Amino acid sequence: MKRRTVLSGAAFGAAALTLAAPAVAQNKRVLKLVGTFPRGFPGLGHAAENIAKQVTAATDGALTVEYFGGGELVPPYGVNDAVSTGAAEMGHTSPYFAAGKIKASMYYTNMPYGLSAGELAGWIRYGGGQELWNEAYGPFNLKPFWAGSSMAQAGGWFKKPINSLDDMQGLKMRIAGLGGAIMQKIGVSSVNLPTGEIFPALQSGVVDGAEFVGPWNDKALGLAKVAPHYYMPAPHETGAGLECIVRKDVWEEFTPAQKVIVESVISAVADETTSAFAYNNVVALQQLIAEGVTPSVFPDDVVDALGKASVEVMEAYPDGDEMSEKIHGPYVEYLKQAVFCGKLLEGQMYADRARAWGI
């Protein structure tokens, strides 16, 4: 029986190539993958669609994955619920959108002034984070996988300039995750809106400012057209993570080879997604500047207030939730070590590099 190579690349091990075409054709299974982000949206929508296409191709259709973008089959923030309850078999989203039911999921997107994208991936893969993640999601019939990162995110677009902390008082802002709690502590009223509602809310004045992701995705939404003052970075998303989830009972029904394929595809797309954001954020920022945008950092008094509020929000977060309390200790211990290492290594490298190039 001939064996066919379905995908190239180191991410796919030999086990991913052991399913022969005639055998899998007799056992075709259709899986629905629901996403939070719009179909075709740069990075985020493409990632979910790529997982669906590549799992289908790598199994020669034995697992045929049908992709549904945000809002097409389930509400954008209802991905985890849909997979958990059986409306879909797979999902692609940011973990913190499930925090209303799975509080500990917040640690796997980002905590305020938390881990960078690389640090978060490292902690999940090598620091025990995956085992804790499995434990947190298990009771909800979910199997979670790291699906990459949108990297360090921008602080937001505002209709008026922010020259001091006083300028933040009373503003209404779209902001996700624990960013809302942080902003409220410094005098900003916050609301979380799905992707498709951000531009019209900012345009109409429902909100005075909005953060979404970073230059690549923010440019795609056209936020500069209605709020020209762009500030960065975001205190609450220093390396925001994405996840791909599989309903646990479905996962357990996969053959060993199918499990290898699915996990390998998700891992490969995770790396593709992170790389895409790393490159395209750079390109998009230059395009925004060419279009007249002047990116800025927040004033010092705003940064100080955000830092104080961030630590307070993070330290209080796990209270009363057993799983969050279990994750919090190992996460913060590694975070502090990473901050120390990063300050000496990458942080100083960035500063020295800018100095060398006169930027």
Short mmCIF file of C-alpha atoms in Angstrom, two decimals:
data_model
loop_
_atom_site.label_atom_id
_atom_site.label_comp_id
_atom_site.label_asym_id
_atom_site.label_seq_id
_atom_site.Cartn_x
_atom_site.Cartn_y
_atom_site.Cartn_z
CA MET A 1 0.00 0.00 0.00
CA LYS A 2 1.48 3.33 -1.03
CA ARG A 3 1.96 5.95 1.61
CA ARG A 4 1.68 9.57 0.60
CA THR A 5 3.43 12.56 2.05
CA VAL A 6 0.71 15.11 2.85
CA LEU A 7 2.65 18.00 4.33
CA SER A 8 6.31 18.87 4.55
CA GLY A 9 8.17 20.45 7.44
CA ALA A 10 9.83 19.40 10.66
CA ALA A 11 6.62 19.98 12.62
CA PHE A 12 5.11 16.85 11.15
CA GLY A 13 6.73 13.69 12.41
CA ALA A 14 6.74 10.32 10.74
CA ALA A 15 3.63 9.28 12.65
CA ALA A 16 1.67 11.98 10.85
CA LEU A 17 2.26 10.17 7.55
CA THR A 18 1.17 6.67 8.47
CA LEU A 19 -2.47 6.86 7.40
CA ALA A 20 -2.97 5.30 3.97
CA ALA A 21 -5.53 6.95 1.68
CA PRO A 22 -7.82 3.92 1.11
CA ALA A 23 -8.02 3.23 4.85
CA VAL A 24 -8.94 6.74 5.98
CA ALA A 25 -11.50 7.21 3.20
CA GLN A 26 -13.63 4.51 4.81
CA ASN A 27 -13.72 6.31 8.17
CA LYS A 28 -14.33 9.96 7.29
CA ARG A 29 -15.38 12.13 10.20
CA VAL A 30 -16.60 15.72 9.86
CA LEU A 31 -15.65 18.14 12.64
CA LYS A 32 -16.83 21.71 13.07
CA LEU A 33 -14.21 24.29 14.11
CA VAL A 34 -15.69 27.58 15.36
CA GLY A 35 -13.62 30.74 15.74
CA THR A 36 -13.91 34.03 17.59
CA PHE A 37 -12.43 36.19 14.86
CA PRO A 38 -13.93 37.02 11.44
CA ARG A 39 -13.26 34.75 8.49
CA GLY A 40 -10.21 35.97 6.57
CA PHE A 41 -9.14 38.44 9.25
CA PRO A 42 -5.33 38.89 9.18
CA GLY A 43 -3.51 36.45 11.43
CA LEU A 44 -6.42 35.57 13.70
CA GLY A 45 -9.02 34.43 11.20
CA HIS A 46 -6.40 32.90 8.91
CA ALA A 47 -4.95 30.81 11.74
CA ALA A 48 -8.22 29.05 12.50
CA GLU A 49 -8.86 28.43 8.82
CA ASN A 50 -5.34 27.04 8.35
CA ILE A 51 -5.83 24.56 11.18
CA ALA A 52 -9.01 23.31 9.53
CA LYS A 53 -7.43 23.00 6.08
CA GLN A 54 -4.21 21.37 7.28
CA VAL A 55 -5.83 18.77 9.55
CA THR A 56 -8.15 17.82 6.68
CA ALA A 57 -5.23 17.54 4.25
CA ALA A 58 -2.89 15.74 6.65
CA THR A 59 -5.48 13.03 7.40
CA ASP A 60 -6.51 12.79 3.74
CA GLY A 61 -10.04 13.65 4.82
CA ALA A 62 -10.33 11.09 7.61
CA LEU A 63 -10.81 14.16 9.81
CA THR A 64 -12.57 16.72 7.65
CA VAL A 65 -12.63 19.99 9.55
CA GLU A 66 -15.20 22.62 8.56
CA TYR A 67 -14.29 26.15 9.67
CA PHE A 68 -16.79 28.78 10.83
CA GLY A 69 -15.57 32.32 11.52
CA GLY A 70 -16.68 34.49 14.41
CA GLY A 71 -20.47 34.85 14.48
CA GLU A 72 -21.11 32.44 11.59
CA LEU A 73 -22.26 29.52 13.73
CA VAL A 74 -21.87 30.68 17.34
CA PRO A 75 -21.33 34.11 18.97
CA PRO A 76 -17.70 35.31 18.80
CA TYR A 77 -17.26 34.99 22.56
CA GLY A 78 -19.15 31.68 22.75
CA VAL A 79 -16.47 29.40 21.32
CA ASN A 80 -15.58 27.54 24.52
CA ASP A 81 -19.23 27.03 25.41
CA ALA A 82 -19.98 25.73 21.92
CA VAL A 83 -17.20 23.15 22.05
CA SER A 84 -17.87 22.18 25.66
CA THR A 85 -21.57 21.55 25.09
CA GLY A 86 -21.26 19.74 21.76
CA ALA A 87 -22.33 22.41 19.27
CA ALA A 88 -18.86 22.09 17.74
CA GLU A 89 -15.92 19.73 18.05
CA MET A 90 -13.08 22.28 17.87
CA GLY A 91 -12.54 25.97 18.51
CA HIS A 92 -10.01 28.77 17.99
CA THR A 93 -10.08 31.79 20.29
CA SER A 94 -8.29 33.68 23.04
CA PRO A 95 -8.52 31.79 26.34
CA TYR A 96 -9.67 34.79 28.38
CA PHE A 97 -12.99 34.97 26.54
CA ALA A 98 -13.98 31.95 28.64
CA ALA A 99 -12.96 33.55 31.94
CA GLY A 100 -16.57 34.04 33.01
CA LYS A 101 -16.86 30.27 33.44
CA ILE A 102 -13.22 29.16 33.52
CA LYS A 103 -11.55 31.89 35.55
CA ALA A 104 -8.10 30.29 35.27
CA SER A 105 -8.18 30.68 31.47
CA MET A 106 -7.00 34.28 31.94
CA TYR A 107 -3.46 33.08 32.68
CA TYR A 108 -3.24 31.54 29.20
CA THR A 109 -4.00 34.72 27.31
CA ASN A 110 -2.15 37.22 29.43
CA MET A 111 -2.00 38.71 32.89
CA PRO A 112 -1.33 42.44 33.46
CA TYR A 113 2.34 43.11 32.79
CA GLY A 114 2.67 39.36 32.52
CA LEU A 115 4.69 37.02 30.35
CA SER A 116 5.83 37.87 26.83
CA ALA A 117 4.73 35.66 23.94
CA GLY A 118 7.90 33.57 24.06
CA GLU A 119 7.87 33.33 27.85
CA LEU A 120 4.23 32.22 27.90
CA ALA A 121 4.84 29.54 25.27
CA GLY A 122 7.91 28.37 27.19
CA TRP A 123 6.04 28.18 30.50
CA ILE A 124 3.20 26.22 28.89
CA ARG A 125 5.46 23.77 27.10
CA TYR A 126 8.26 23.34 29.64
CA GLY A 127 7.21 24.91 32.94
CA GLY A 128 4.18 22.81 33.81
CA GLY A 129 1.68 25.25 32.35
CA GLN A 130 0.15 22.70 29.96
CA GLU A 131 -0.60 20.23 32.74
CA LEU A 132 -2.34 22.95 34.77
CA TRP A 133 -4.23 24.05 31.66
CA ASN A 134 -5.44 20.50 31.06
CA GLU A 135 -6.60 20.33 34.66
CA ALA A 136 -8.45 23.64 34.44
CA TYR A 137 -10.26 22.73 31.21
CA GLY A 138 -10.90 19.03 31.94
CA PRO A 139 -14.14 19.54 33.92
CA PHE A 140 -15.55 21.42 30.91
CA ASN A 141 -14.80 18.53 28.52
CA LEU A 142 -12.10 20.55 26.75
CA LYS A 143 -8.55 19.73 25.64
CA PRO A 144 -6.53 22.96 25.16
CA PHE A 145 -3.55 23.62 22.90
CA TRP A 146 -1.26 26.65 22.58
CA ALA A 147 -2.09 28.28 19.24
CA GLY A 148 0.46 31.09 19.10
CA SER A 149 0.44 34.75 20.02
CA SER A 150 -0.39 38.18 18.65
CA MET A 151 2.75 39.40 20.45
CA ALA A 152 2.93 42.55 22.59
CA GLN A 153 -0.16 44.59 21.91
CA ALA A 154 -0.85 48.29 21.54
CA GLY A 155 -2.43 50.39 24.28
CA GLY A 156 -5.15 51.88 22.15
CA TRP A 157 -6.51 54.54 19.84
CA PHE A 158 -8.01 57.73 21.28
CA LYS A 159 -9.94 60.59 19.75
CA LYS A 160 -8.07 63.13 21.85
CA PRO A 161 -4.40 63.16 22.88
CA ILE A 162 -3.39 61.75 26.27
CA ASN A 163 -0.93 64.20 27.82
CA SER A 164 -1.39 63.20 31.45
CA LEU A 165 -3.39 60.96 33.74
CA ASP A 166 -6.00 63.72 34.02
CA ASP A 167 -6.85 63.21 30.34
CA MET A 168 -7.88 59.62 31.07
CA GLN A 169 -10.51 60.56 33.63
CA GLY A 170 -14.05 59.78 32.56
CA LEU A 171 -13.14 58.31 29.18
CA LYS A 172 -15.10 55.37 27.79
CA MET A 173 -12.85 52.70 26.28
CA ARG A 174 -13.18 49.37 24.55
CA ILE A 175 -10.66 47.04 26.16
CA ALA A 176 -10.51 43.28 26.67
CA GLY A 177 -9.48 40.93 29.46
CA LEU A 178 -8.28 42.40 32.72
CA GLY A 179 -7.56 45.64 30.88
CA GLY A 180 -11.04 46.76 31.85
CA ALA A 181 -10.37 46.29 35.56
CA ILE A 182 -7.07 48.15 35.23
CA MET A 183 -8.59 51.08 33.38
CA GLN A 184 -11.42 51.38 35.87
CA LYS A 185 -8.87 51.76 38.65
CA ILE A 186 -7.35 54.78 36.91
CA GLY A 187 -10.66 56.49 36.12
CA VAL A 188 -11.65 55.02 32.73
CA SER A 189 -15.03 53.39 32.05
CA SER A 190 -14.47 50.18 30.09
CA VAL A 191 -16.48 47.88 27.84
CA ASN A 192 -15.50 44.78 25.84
CA LEU A 193 -16.86 44.63 22.29
CA PRO A 194 -16.46 41.94 19.59
CA THR A 195 -14.25 42.73 16.61
CA GLY A 196 -17.01 43.87 14.29
CA GLU A 197 -18.43 46.37 16.78
CA ILE A 198 -15.22 48.25 17.62
CA PHE A 199 -15.00 50.60 14.61
CA PRO A 200 -18.65 51.72 14.65
CA ALA A 201 -18.55 52.27 18.43
CA LEU A 202 -15.45 54.44 18.10
CA GLN A 203 -16.81 56.25 15.06
CA SER A 204 -20.16 57.05 16.67
CA GLY A 205 -18.73 58.16 20.00
CA VAL A 206 -20.08 55.23 22.01
CA VAL A 207 -16.46 54.92 23.17
CA ASP A 208 -13.70 57.56 23.28
CA GLY A 209 -10.89 55.07 22.82
CA ALA A 210 -10.33 51.45 21.88
CA GLU A 211 -7.62 48.86 22.00
CA PHE A 212 -7.77 45.78 19.83
CA VAL A 213 -4.50 44.01 19.05
CA GLY A 214 -1.59 45.82 17.43
CA PRO A 215 -0.59 47.63 14.23
CA TRP A 216 -1.41 44.78 11.80
CA ASN A 217 -4.94 44.09 13.05
CA ASP A 218 -5.66 47.67 14.09
CA LYS A 219 -4.87 48.86 10.57
CA ALA A 220 -7.19 46.22 9.13
CA LEU A 221 -10.03 47.59 11.27
CA GLY A 222 -9.31 51.14 10.11
CA LEU A 223 -9.20 52.54 13.63
CA ALA A 224 -6.85 55.38 12.62
CA LYS A 225 -9.65 56.87 10.51
CA VAL A 226 -11.76 57.72 13.58
CA ALA A 227 -9.22 57.99 16.43
CA PRO A 228 -5.83 59.33 15.30
CA HIS A 229 -3.92 59.20 18.61
CA TYR A 230 -2.16 55.82 18.94
CA TYR A 231 -0.53 54.79 22.24
CA MET A 232 1.51 51.73 23.15
CA PRO A 233 2.18 49.29 24.64
CA ALA A 234 -0.82 47.71 26.38
CA PRO A 235 -0.31 46.93 30.07
CA HIS A 236 -2.68 43.97 30.06
CA GLU A 237 -1.42 42.09 26.97
CA THR A 238 2.36 41.84 26.90
CA GLY A 239 2.22 38.68 24.79
CA ALA A 240 -1.40 37.65 24.34
CA GLY A 241 -1.88 33.95 23.72
CA LEU A 242 -4.33 32.10 21.48
CA GLU A 243 -5.74 28.62 21.91
CA CYS A 244 -7.16 25.81 19.86
CA ILE A 245 -9.50 23.58 21.81
CA VAL A 246 -10.84 20.12 21.04
CA ARG A 247 -13.80 18.58 22.83
CA LYS A 248 -12.18 16.11 25.19
CA ASP A 249 -14.41 13.15 24.40
CA VAL A 250 -13.79 13.71 20.69
CA TRP A 251 -10.04 13.92 21.28
CA GLU A 252 -10.09 10.59 23.11
CA GLU A 253 -11.81 8.96 20.13
CA PHE A 254 -8.99 9.94 17.74
CA THR A 255 -6.48 7.26 16.80
CA PRO A 256 -2.92 7.74 18.11
CA ALA A 257 -1.82 8.85 14.63
CA GLN A 258 -4.68 11.34 14.37
CA LYS A 259 -3.73 12.84 17.73
CA VAL A 260 -0.18 13.34 16.50
CA ILE A 261 -1.44 14.99 13.33
CA VAL A 262 -3.85 17.35 15.08
CA GLU A 263 -1.34 18.38 17.72
CA SER A 264 1.41 18.82 15.10
CA VAL A 265 -0.81 20.97 12.88
CA ILE A 266 -1.85 23.20 15.79
CA SER A 267 1.78 23.57 16.86
CA ALA A 268 2.88 24.45 13.34
CA VAL A 269 0.10 27.01 12.92
CA ALA A 270 0.96 28.45 16.34
CA ASP A 271 4.48 29.16 15.12
CA GLU A 272 3.17 30.52 11.80
CA THR A 273 0.77 32.84 13.62
CA THR A 274 3.38 34.24 16.00
CA SER A 275 5.82 34.77 13.13
CA ALA A 276 3.14 36.49 11.06
CA PHE A 277 2.41 38.96 13.84
CA ALA A 278 6.11 39.58 14.52
CA TYR A 279 6.67 40.52 10.88
CA ASN A 280 3.43 42.22 9.94
CA ASN A 281 3.23 44.44 13.02
CA VAL A 282 6.52 46.00 11.92
CA VAL A 283 5.33 46.50 8.35
CA ALA A 284 1.89 47.79 9.32
CA LEU A 285 3.30 50.31 11.79
CA GLN A 286 5.42 51.85 9.04
CA GLN A 287 2.39 51.97 6.77
CA LEU A 288 0.36 53.71 9.47
CA ILE A 289 3.14 56.26 9.96
CA ALA A 290 3.22 56.88 6.18
CA GLU A 291 -0.52 57.54 6.38
CA GLY A 292 0.00 60.20 9.03
CA VAL A 293 -0.27 58.29 12.31
CA THR A 294 2.21 59.29 15.03
CA PRO A 295 2.56 56.44 17.53
CA SER A 296 3.33 57.48 21.10
CA VAL A 297 4.03 55.99 24.49
CA PHE A 298 1.78 56.81 27.42
CA PRO A 299 2.93 59.69 29.65
CA ASP A 300 4.92 58.70 32.75
CA ASP A 301 2.11 59.36 35.22
CA VAL A 302 -0.22 57.16 33.17
CA VAL A 303 2.40 54.38 33.04
CA ASP A 304 2.91 54.61 36.81
CA ALA A 305 -0.84 54.44 37.45
CA LEU A 306 -1.26 51.52 35.04
CA GLY A 307 1.61 49.66 36.69
CA LYS A 308 0.19 50.07 40.18
CA ALA A 309 -3.30 49.10 39.05
CA SER A 310 -1.98 46.10 37.10
CA VAL A 311 -0.20 44.57 40.08
CA GLU A 312 -3.25 45.12 42.30
CA VAL A 313 -5.60 43.51 39.77
CA MET A 314 -3.31 40.55 39.15
CA GLU A 315 -2.60 39.82 42.79
CA ALA A 316 -6.33 39.87 43.63
CA TYR A 317 -7.39 37.85 40.61
CA PRO A 318 -7.20 34.26 41.89
CA ASP A 319 -9.05 34.91 45.17
CA GLY A 320 -11.89 32.46 45.66
CA ASP A 321 -11.13 30.26 42.66
CA GLU A 322 -9.29 27.05 43.49
CA MET A 323 -7.79 26.46 40.05
CA SER A 324 -6.64 30.07 39.65
CA GLU A 325 -5.01 29.92 43.06
CA LYS A 326 -3.22 26.73 42.03
CA ILE A 327 -1.89 28.32 38.82
CA HIS A 328 -1.10 31.75 40.26
CA GLY A 329 1.91 30.72 42.36
CA PRO A 330 3.89 28.91 39.63
CA TYR A 331 2.95 31.59 37.09
CA VAL A 332 4.10 34.52 39.22
CA GLU A 333 7.28 32.75 40.34
CA TYR A 334 8.29 32.21 36.72
CA LEU A 335 7.12 35.72 35.76
CA LYS A 336 9.44 37.35 38.29
CA GLN A 337 12.37 35.24 37.10
CA ALA A 338 11.52 36.13 33.49
CA VAL A 339 11.33 39.84 34.31
CA PHE A 340 14.79 39.71 35.91
CA CYS A 341 16.28 37.78 33.00
CA GLY A 342 14.51 39.91 30.41
CA LYS A 343 15.69 43.16 31.95
CA LEU A 344 19.31 42.04 31.68
CA LEU A 345 19.06 40.22 28.38
CA GLU A 346 16.36 41.14 25.85
CA GLY A 347 15.33 44.40 27.48
CA GLN A 348 18.88 45.69 27.48
CA MET A 349 19.45 44.28 24.02
CA TYR A 350 16.52 46.31 22.67
CA ALA A 351 17.82 49.45 24.35
CA ASP A 352 21.38 48.87 23.12
CA ARG A 353 20.19 48.05 19.61
CA ALA A 354 18.17 51.27 19.41
CA ARG A 355 21.19 53.18 20.64
CA ALA A 356 23.45 51.56 18.04
CA TRP A 357 21.08 52.48 15.21
CA GLY A 358 20.29 55.92 16.59
CA ILE A 359 16.56 55.19 16.86
#
